[in-house]
CSV table of C-alpha atoms and ligand atoms in Angstrom, one decimal:
chain,number,residue,atom,x,y,z
A,1,MET,CA,127.6,90.1,68.2
A,2,HIS,CA,124.0,89.5,69.1
A,3,HIS,CA,122.8,89.0,72.6
A,4,ASP,CA,120.2,86.4,73.4
A,5,ALA,CA,117.6,86.7,70.6
A,6,THR,CA,114.5,86.5,72.8
A,7,ALA,CA,115.5,87.9,76.1
A,8,THR,CA,115.3,91.5,76.8
A,9,VAL,CA,117.8,93.6,78.7
A,10,VAL,CA,119.7,92.9,81.9
A,11,HIS,CA,121.7,95.7,83.3
A,12,GLY,CA,124.4,95.0,85.7
A,13,PRO,CA,124.4,97.1,88.9
A,14,LYS,CA,126.2,100.4,88.8
A,15,ARG,CA,128.3,99.3,91.8
A,16,PRO,CA,129.8,95.9,92.1
A,17,GLY,CA,127.7,93.5,94.0
A,18,THR,CA,124.5,91.6,93.7
A,19,PRO,CA,121.3,93.5,93.0
A,20,ALA,CA,118.8,93.8,95.8
A,21,LEU,CA,116.2,92.4,93.5
A,22,GLU,CA,116.5,90.7,90.2
A,23,ALA,CA,114.0,89.4,87.7
A,24,ARG,CA,114.9,86.8,85.2
A,25,HIS,CA,112.9,86.1,82.1
A,26,LEU,CA,109.6,87.1,83.7
A,27,THR,CA,106.6,86.4,81.5
A,28,LYS,CA,102.9,86.9,82.2
A,29,HIS,CA,100.1,85.7,80.0
A,30,PHE,CA,96.5,86.3,81.2
A,31,PRO,CA,93.8,84.0,79.7
A,32,VAL,CA,91.0,85.8,77.9
A,33,HIS,CA,87.5,84.6,78.9
A,34,GLN,CA,85.3,84.8,75.9
A,35,LEU,CA,81.6,84.3,75.5
A,36,THR,CA,82.1,82.9,72.0
A,37,PRO,CA,85.1,80.8,71.5
A,38,THR,CA,87.0,81.9,68.4
A,39,ARG,CA,89.0,79.9,65.9
A,40,GLY,CA,92.3,78.8,67.4
A,41,GLY,CA,91.0,78.1,70.9
A,42,ARG,CA,91.8,79.9,74.1
A,43,GLN,CA,93.4,83.3,73.7
A,44,VAL,CA,95.8,85.0,76.0
A,45,VAL,CA,96.9,88.5,76.7
A,46,HIS,CA,100.7,88.7,76.3
A,47,ALA,CA,101.1,91.3,79.1
A,48,VAL,CA,104.8,90.7,79.9
A,49,GLU,CA,107.2,88.8,77.7
A,50,ASP,CA,110.6,87.6,78.9
A,51,ILE,CA,111.7,90.6,80.9
A,52,SER,CA,114.9,90.5,82.9
A,53,LEU,CA,116.1,93.4,85.0
A,54,ALA,CA,118.2,94.1,88.1
A,55,LEU,CA,117.5,96.6,90.8
A,56,PRO,CA,120.8,97.4,92.7
A,57,GLU,CA,120.6,99.1,96.0
A,58,ALA,CA,120.8,102.9,96.2
A,59,THR,CA,119.6,103.3,92.6
A,60,VAL,CA,116.4,104.2,90.8
A,61,THR,CA,115.4,102.2,87.7
A,62,ALA,CA,112.6,103.8,85.7
A,63,VAL,CA,110.3,101.6,83.6
A,64,VAL,CA,108.7,103.9,81.0
A,65,GLY,CA,105.9,103.1,78.5
A,66,GLU,CA,102.5,104.0,77.4
A,67,SER,CA,99.3,102.7,79.0
A,68,GLY,CA,99.1,99.0,78.0
A,69,SER,CA,102.9,98.5,77.7
A,70,GLY,CA,102.8,96.0,80.6
A,71,LYS,CA,104.8,98.2,83.0
A,72,SER,CA,102.2,98.0,85.8
A,73,THR,CA,101.9,94.2,85.3
A,74,LEU,CA,105.7,94.0,85.7
A,75,ALA,CA,105.5,96.0,89.0
A,76,ARG,CA,102.9,93.6,90.3
A,77,LEU,CA,104.9,90.6,89.3
A,78,LEU,CA,107.8,92.0,91.2
A,79,THR,CA,105.6,92.4,94.3
A,80,GLN,CA,104.3,88.8,93.9
A,81,LEU,CA,100.7,90.2,93.9
A,82,ILE,CA,100.4,88.1,90.7
A,83,ALA,CA,102.3,84.9,89.8
A,84,PRO,CA,104.3,84.8,86.7
A,85,THR,CA,103.6,82.4,83.9
A,86,SER,CA,107.3,81.7,83.9
A,87,GLY,CA,110.5,83.4,85.1
A,88,GLN,CA,112.2,83.8,88.4
A,89,LEU,CA,112.8,86.4,91.1
A,90,LEU,CA,116.0,86.6,93.2
A,91,LEU,CA,116.5,88.7,96.4
A,92,ASP,CA,120.1,89.4,97.0
A,93,GLY,CA,121.0,86.7,94.5
A,94,VAL,CA,118.9,84.0,96.2
A,95,PRO,CA,115.9,82.6,94.3
A,96,VAL,CA,112.6,83.5,96.1
A,97,GLY,CA,110.8,80.5,97.5
A,98,SER,CA,107.1,79.8,97.2
A,99,SER,CA,106.3,78.8,100.8
A,100,ALA,CA,104.1,81.1,102.9
A,101,ARG,CA,107.1,82.0,105.1
A,102,ALA,CA,109.2,82.9,102.0
A,103,ARG,CA,106.4,85.1,100.8
A,104,ARG,CA,106.1,86.9,104.1
A,105,ALA,CA,109.8,87.5,104.2
A,106,TYR,CA,109.6,88.8,100.6
A,107,THR,CA,106.7,91.2,101.4
A,108,ARG,CA,108.9,92.7,104.2
A,109,GLN,CA,111.7,93.4,101.7
A,110,VAL,CA,109.8,94.6,98.7
A,111,HIS,CA,107.1,97.2,99.0
A,112,LEU,CA,104.7,98.6,96.4
A,113,VAL,CA,103.6,102.2,96.5
A,114,LEU,CA,100.4,102.6,94.5
A,115,GLN,CA,99.4,105.3,92.1
A,116,ASP,CA,96.4,106.6,94.0
A,117,PRO,CA,97.1,108.0,97.4
A,118,PHE,CA,93.4,108.8,97.8
A,119,SER,CA,92.3,105.2,97.8
A,120,SER,CA,95.3,103.6,99.4
A,121,LEU,CA,94.6,105.1,102.8
A,122,ASN,CA,91.4,104.2,104.7
A,123,SER,CA,89.6,107.4,105.3
A,124,VAL,CA,88.1,106.4,108.7
A,125,HIS,CA,91.5,106.0,110.3
A,126,ARG,CA,94.0,108.6,111.4
A,127,VAL,CA,97.6,108.7,110.1
A,128,ARG,CA,98.8,107.1,113.4
A,129,HIS,CA,96.7,104.0,112.7
A,130,HIS,CA,98.1,103.6,109.2
A,131,LEU,CA,101.7,103.7,110.5
A,132,GLU,CA,101.2,101.7,113.7
A,133,ARG,CA,99.6,98.7,111.9
A,134,PRO,CA,102.7,97.6,109.9
A,135,LEU,CA,104.9,98.4,112.9
A,136,LYS,CA,102.8,96.0,115.0
A,137,LEU,CA,102.6,93.4,112.3
A,138,HIS,CA,106.2,93.2,111.3
A,139,ARG,CA,108.2,94.3,114.4
A,140,ARG,CA,107.9,93.9,118.1
A,141,PRO,CA,105.6,96.8,119.0
A,142,GLY,CA,107.4,97.7,122.3
A,143,SER,CA,105.8,100.2,124.7
A,144,ARG,CA,103.3,102.9,123.8
A,145,ASP,CA,106.1,105.5,124.0
A,146,GLU,CA,108.3,103.4,121.7
A,147,LEU,CA,105.5,103.0,119.2
A,148,ASP,CA,104.8,106.7,119.2
A,149,ALA,CA,108.5,107.5,118.7
A,150,ARG,CA,108.6,105.1,115.7
A,151,VAL,CA,105.5,106.7,114.2
A,152,ARG,CA,107.0,110.1,114.6
A,153,ALA,CA,110.3,109.0,113.1
A,154,LEU,CA,108.5,107.5,110.1
A,155,LEU,CA,106.8,110.8,109.4
A,156,GLU,CA,110.1,112.7,109.7
A,157,ARG,CA,111.7,110.2,107.2
A,158,VAL,CA,109.1,111.3,104.6
A,159,SER,CA,109.5,115.0,105.5
A,160,LEU,CA,106.1,115.3,107.2
A,161,SER,CA,107.5,117.5,109.8
A,162,PRO,CA,106.8,118.4,112.6
A,163,ALA,CA,105.2,114.9,113.0
A,164,GLU,CA,102.7,116.2,115.6
A,165,ARG,CA,101.0,118.2,112.9
A,166,TYR,CA,100.2,115.0,110.9
A,167,VAL,CA,100.0,112.1,113.3
A,168,ASP,CA,96.4,112.5,114.3
A,169,ALA,CA,95.1,113.8,110.9
A,170,PHE,CA,92.6,111.9,108.8
A,171,PRO,CA,93.6,111.3,105.2
A,172,HIS,CA,91.0,113.8,103.9
A,173,GLU,CA,92.7,116.5,105.9
A,174,LEU,CA,95.9,116.0,103.9
A,175,SER,CA,96.9,117.1,100.4
A,176,GLY,CA,97.5,114.4,97.7
A,177,GLY,CA,101.3,114.8,98.1
A,178,GLN,CA,101.0,114.4,101.9
A,179,ARG,CA,98.9,111.3,101.5
A,180,GLN,CA,101.4,109.8,99.1
A,181,ARG,CA,104.1,110.6,101.7
A,182,VAL,CA,102.1,108.8,104.4
A,183,ALA,CA,101.7,105.8,102.0
A,184,ILE,CA,105.4,105.7,101.5
A,185,ALA,CA,106.0,106.0,105.3
A,186,ARG,CA,103.7,103.0,105.8
A,187,GLY,CA,105.9,101.1,103.4
A,188,LEU,CA,109.1,102.2,105.2
A,189,ALA,CA,107.7,100.8,108.5
A,190,VAL,CA,108.8,97.3,107.6
A,191,GLU,CA,112.3,98.5,106.6
A,192,PRO,CA,112.1,97.3,103.0
A,193,ARG,CA,115.1,97.0,100.7
A,194,VAL,CA,113.1,97.6,97.5
A,195,LEU,CA,110.4,100.2,96.8
A,196,LEU,CA,108.3,99.7,93.7
A,197,ALA,CA,106.5,103.0,92.9
A,198,ASP,CA,103.8,102.6,90.3
A,199,GLU,CA,103.1,106.0,88.8
A,200,PRO,CA,103.4,107.5,92.3
A,201,VAL,CA,102.9,111.1,91.1
A,202,SER,CA,100.6,110.8,88.2
A,203,MET,CA,97.5,111.7,90.2
A,204,LEU,CA,99.1,114.6,92.0
A,205,ASP,CA,99.0,118.2,91.1
A,206,VAL,CA,102.0,119.2,88.9
A,207,SER,CA,103.1,121.6,91.6
A,208,ILE,CA,103.7,118.9,94.2
A,209,ARG,CA,105.0,116.1,92.0
A,210,LEU,CA,108.5,117.3,92.2
A,211,GLY,CA,108.5,117.1,96.0
A,212,VAL,CA,107.5,113.4,96.0
A,213,LEU,CA,110.1,112.6,93.3
A,214,ASN,CA,112.7,114.4,95.5
A,215,LEU,CA,111.6,112.3,98.4
A,216,LEU,CA,112.2,109.1,96.4
A,217,ASP,CA,115.6,110.5,95.5
A,218,GLU,CA,116.4,111.1,99.2
A,219,LEU,CA,115.3,107.6,100.1
A,220,ARG,CA,117.5,106.1,97.4
A,221,GLU,CA,120.5,108.1,98.7
A,222,ARG,CA,119.9,108.1,102.5
A,223,GLU,CA,118.4,104.7,103.0
A,224,ARG,CA,120.1,103.0,100.0
A,225,LEU,CA,116.8,101.7,98.7
A,226,ALA,CA,116.6,100.0,95.3
A,227,ILE,CA,113.7,101.8,93.7
A,228,LEU,CA,111.7,100.9,90.6
A,229,TYR,CA,109.9,103.9,89.3
A,230,VAL,CA,107.1,103.1,86.9
A,231,THR,CA,105.9,106.0,84.7
A,232,HIS,CA,104.5,107.1,81.4
A,233,ASP,CA,106.5,110.3,81.7
A,234,ILE,CA,110.0,109.9,80.3
A,235,ALA,CA,111.0,113.4,81.4
A,236,SER,CA,110.4,112.6,85.0
A,237,ALA,CA,112.4,109.3,84.5
A,238,ARG,CA,115.3,111.4,83.3
A,239,TYR,CA,115.0,113.6,86.3
A,240,LEU,CA,114.9,110.8,88.9
A,241,ALA,CA,116.4,107.6,87.5
A,242,ASP,CA,119.9,106.2,87.1
A,243,THR,CA,118.7,103.6,84.5
A,244,VAL,CA,115.8,103.8,82.1
A,245,VAL,CA,114.0,100.7,80.8
A,246,VAL,CA,111.5,101.4,77.9
A,247,MET,CA,108.7,99.0,77.5
A,248,TYR,CA,106.4,98.5,74.5
A,249,ALA,CA,103.6,96.0,74.1
A,250,GLY,CA,104.9,93.8,76.9
A,251,GLN,CA,108.5,93.8,75.9
A,252,VAL,CA,111.6,95.9,76.8
A,253,VAL,CA,112.7,97.7,73.6
A,254,GLU,CA,115.6,99.8,75.0
A,255,SER,CA,117.5,100.3,78.2
A,256,GLY,CA,120.5,102.1,79.5
A,257,PRO,CA,121.7,105.0,81.6
A,258,ALA,CA,119.0,107.6,81.9
A,259,ALA,CA,120.9,110.5,80.4
A,260,THR,CA,122.0,108.4,77.4
A,261,ILE,CA,118.5,107.1,76.7
A,262,THR,CA,117.0,110.5,76.9
A,263,ASP,CA,119.8,112.4,75.0
A,264,ALA,CA,120.4,109.8,72.4
A,265,PRO,CA,117.5,107.4,72.1
A,266,ALA,CA,118.3,104.5,69.8
A,267,HIS,CA,114.9,102.8,69.5
A,268,PRO,CA,112.3,104.6,67.4
A,269,TYR,CA,109.7,104.0,70.1
A,270,THR,CA,111.9,105.8,72.7
A,271,GLN,CA,112.1,108.6,70.2
A,272,LEU,CA,108.4,108.7,70.0
A,273,LEU,CA,108.0,108.9,73.7
A,274,LEU,CA,110.5,111.7,73.9
A,275,SER,CA,108.9,113.6,71.0
A,276,ALA,CA,105.6,113.4,72.9
A,277,ALA,CA,107.1,114.7,76.2
A,278,PRO,CA,106.6,118.4,76.9
A,279,ASP,CA,109.6,120.4,75.9
A,280,PRO,CA,109.2,124.2,75.7
A,281,ALA,CA,112.6,124.5,74.1
A,282,ARG,CA,111.7,122.4,71.0
A,283,THR,CA,110.7,124.3,67.9
A,284,GLU,CA,110.7,121.5,65.3
A,285,ARG,CA,107.7,119.2,64.9
A,286,PRO,CA,108.1,115.8,66.5
A,287,VAL,CA,108.8,113.2,63.9
A,288,LEU,CA,106.8,110.3,65.2
A,289,ARG,CA,103.9,112.0,67.0
A,290,GLY,CA,100.5,110.6,66.2
A,291,ARG,CA,101.7,107.5,64.4
A,292,GLY,CA,99.0,105.1,65.6
A,293,SER,CA,98.5,103.5,69.0
A,294,PRO,CA,99.8,100.5,70.9
A,295,PRO,CA,98.7,97.1,69.5
A,296,SER,CA,96.4,94.5,71.0
A,297,LEU,CA,98.3,92.2,73.4
A,298,VAL,CA,95.9,89.4,72.5
A,299,ASP,CA,97.3,89.2,69.0
A,300,PRO,CA,100.5,91.3,69.0
A,301,PRO,CA,102.2,92.1,65.7
A,302,SER,CA,104.7,89.6,64.4
A,303,GLY,CA,108.4,90.3,64.5
A,304,CYS,CA,109.1,93.7,66.1
A,305,ARG,CA,105.8,94.6,67.8
A,306,PHE,CA,106.4,98.3,67.0
A,307,HIS,CA,106.6,97.7,63.2
A,308,PRO,CA,103.1,98.9,62.3
A,309,ARG,CA,103.9,102.3,63.9
A,310,CYS,CA,107.6,102.6,62.9
A,311,PRO,CA,108.6,104.9,60.0
A,312,PHE,CA,111.9,102.9,59.7
A,313,ALA,CA,110.3,99.5,59.4
A,314,MET,CA,112.0,97.0,57.0
A,315,ALA,CA,110.8,93.7,55.7
A,316,ILE,CA,112.8,91.8,58.4
A,317,CYS,CA,110.9,93.8,61.1
A,318,LYS,CA,107.6,92.0,60.3
A,319,GLU,CA,109.2,88.6,60.3
A,320,ARG,CA,111.8,88.4,63.0
A,321,THR,CA,111.8,89.6,66.6
A,322,PRO,CA,114.9,91.9,66.9
A,323,PRO,CA,117.4,90.9,69.6
A,324,ALA,CA,118.8,93.2,72.2
A,325,LEU,CA,121.6,94.9,70.4
A,326,PRO,CA,124.4,97.0,72.0
A,327,VAL,CA,124.3,100.6,70.9
A,328,ALA,CA,126.6,102.5,73.3
A,329,ALA,CA,128.1,101.9,76.7
A,330,GLU,CA,125.4,100.1,78.7
A,331,GLN,CA,122.8,101.0,76.2
A,332,VAL,CA,121.0,98.3,74.3
A,333,ALA,CA,118.0,98.5,71.9
A,334,ALA,CA,115.9,95.7,70.4
A,335,CYS,CA,115.8,97.1,66.9
A,336,TRP,CA,117.1,95.8,63.6
A,337,LEU,CA,118.5,99.3,62.7
A,338,HIS,CA,121.3,98.6,65.1
A,339,THR,CA,122.5,95.2,63.9
A,340,LYS,CA,126.0,94.9,62.6
A,341,ASP,CA,125.2,91.7,60.9
A,342,THR,CA,124.4,92.5,57.3
A,343,GLU,CA,122.8,89.0,56.8
A,344,ASP,CA,120.2,89.8,59.5
A,345,ALA,CA,119.4,93.2,57.9
A,346,ASN,CA,119.6,91.9,54.3
A,347,ASP,CA,117.0,94.3,53.2
A,348,ALA,CA,118.0,97.3,55.3
A,349,GLU,CA,119.5,99.3,52.4
A,350,THR,CA,116.1,100.5,51.2
A,351,ALA,CA,115.0,101.7,54.6
A,352,PRO,CA,115.3,105.3,55.8
A,353,ARG,CA,117.7,105.8,58.7
A,354,PRO,CA,116.5,107.2,62.0
A,355,THR,CA,117.7,110.6,63.1
A,356,ARG,CA,119.5,110.5,66.4
A,357,PRO,CA,119.0,113.7,68.4
A,358,SER,CA,122.1,115.8,68.6
B,401,SF4,FE1,111.1,97.7,65.0
B,401,SF4,FE2,112.3,97.6,62.6
B,401,SF4,FE3,111.3,99.9,63.6
B,401,SF4,FE4,113.5,98.8,64.7
B,401,SF4,S1,113.3,99.6,62.5
B,401,SF4,S2,111.8,99.7,65.8
B,401,SF4,S3,113.0,96.6,64.5
B,401,SF4,S4,110.1,98.1,63.1
């Protein structure tokens, strides 16, 4: 049976209960400002199309895709830094209001950790300043001693210990990993329920990436945060995440438990991502490597947006958008190869079948 033909994938929480944050049918189109208007009038970038996902507490959900897949736009929609063209956000099952008060309350609950720890901290201020500021803005500051104790506790929570060593340091005196930890501590100051981490380790040395990923894992476990981990690196998503959501050209193409998605990817694009991921144990040549690049989001391909790059493309793929189809337990893929409806894939018999990794 087909799911909703246009919507992408909603995963229920791993535990019973309402997700901390939920997005329903989020869509974002950016207008293109052109010097010379073209035929057909105003154009738009289809950055995010009809994406639904749920972030349960104490879980990490990874959103994986290449540059231009829309994953960072999705993270910004979830922070309300940009407004959606359509769609809805729910915190603890309650639709998020648009008043200034509702937005302030939302900002306390949902915090964005940016990719670049070098630019996210003001270089003229010490670590103490960066952590005291949100404490003063969002909580009763208390006495000087109480404030000091809270700053020290924040540093300990991100494993910058002993806190005395870091509290009076300037950002340039810290390593990239330590700066990212301070940026995360600053987010924790307002006691958020949800952490949105947009490529939080991609600008760090390989040697210190694992430490920051382990910190996110600890925060998920210890503080029961709902974490969205945005990355181009599917191997790190497997390491950290409970659930993986794969995006291509503004749409979700596959989602499911992280181990299932990485061990048995059902969508050819997920297979491409995995084939491009470093794997010293692999000896065979990746099947899909080098097959073109992501399409323009101003004029995305018809039907399945991946069809110009897909070695399994059939006639139907160019004409009809594939629905989200169940593949295995909790795994769904938007790909016509997985339809059980022979009418829908009426011309599938001539197509080659994908190879699922064993
Ligand atoms: Fe898209 Fe068709 Fe390839 Fe599936 S087989 S990914 S629907 S082009």
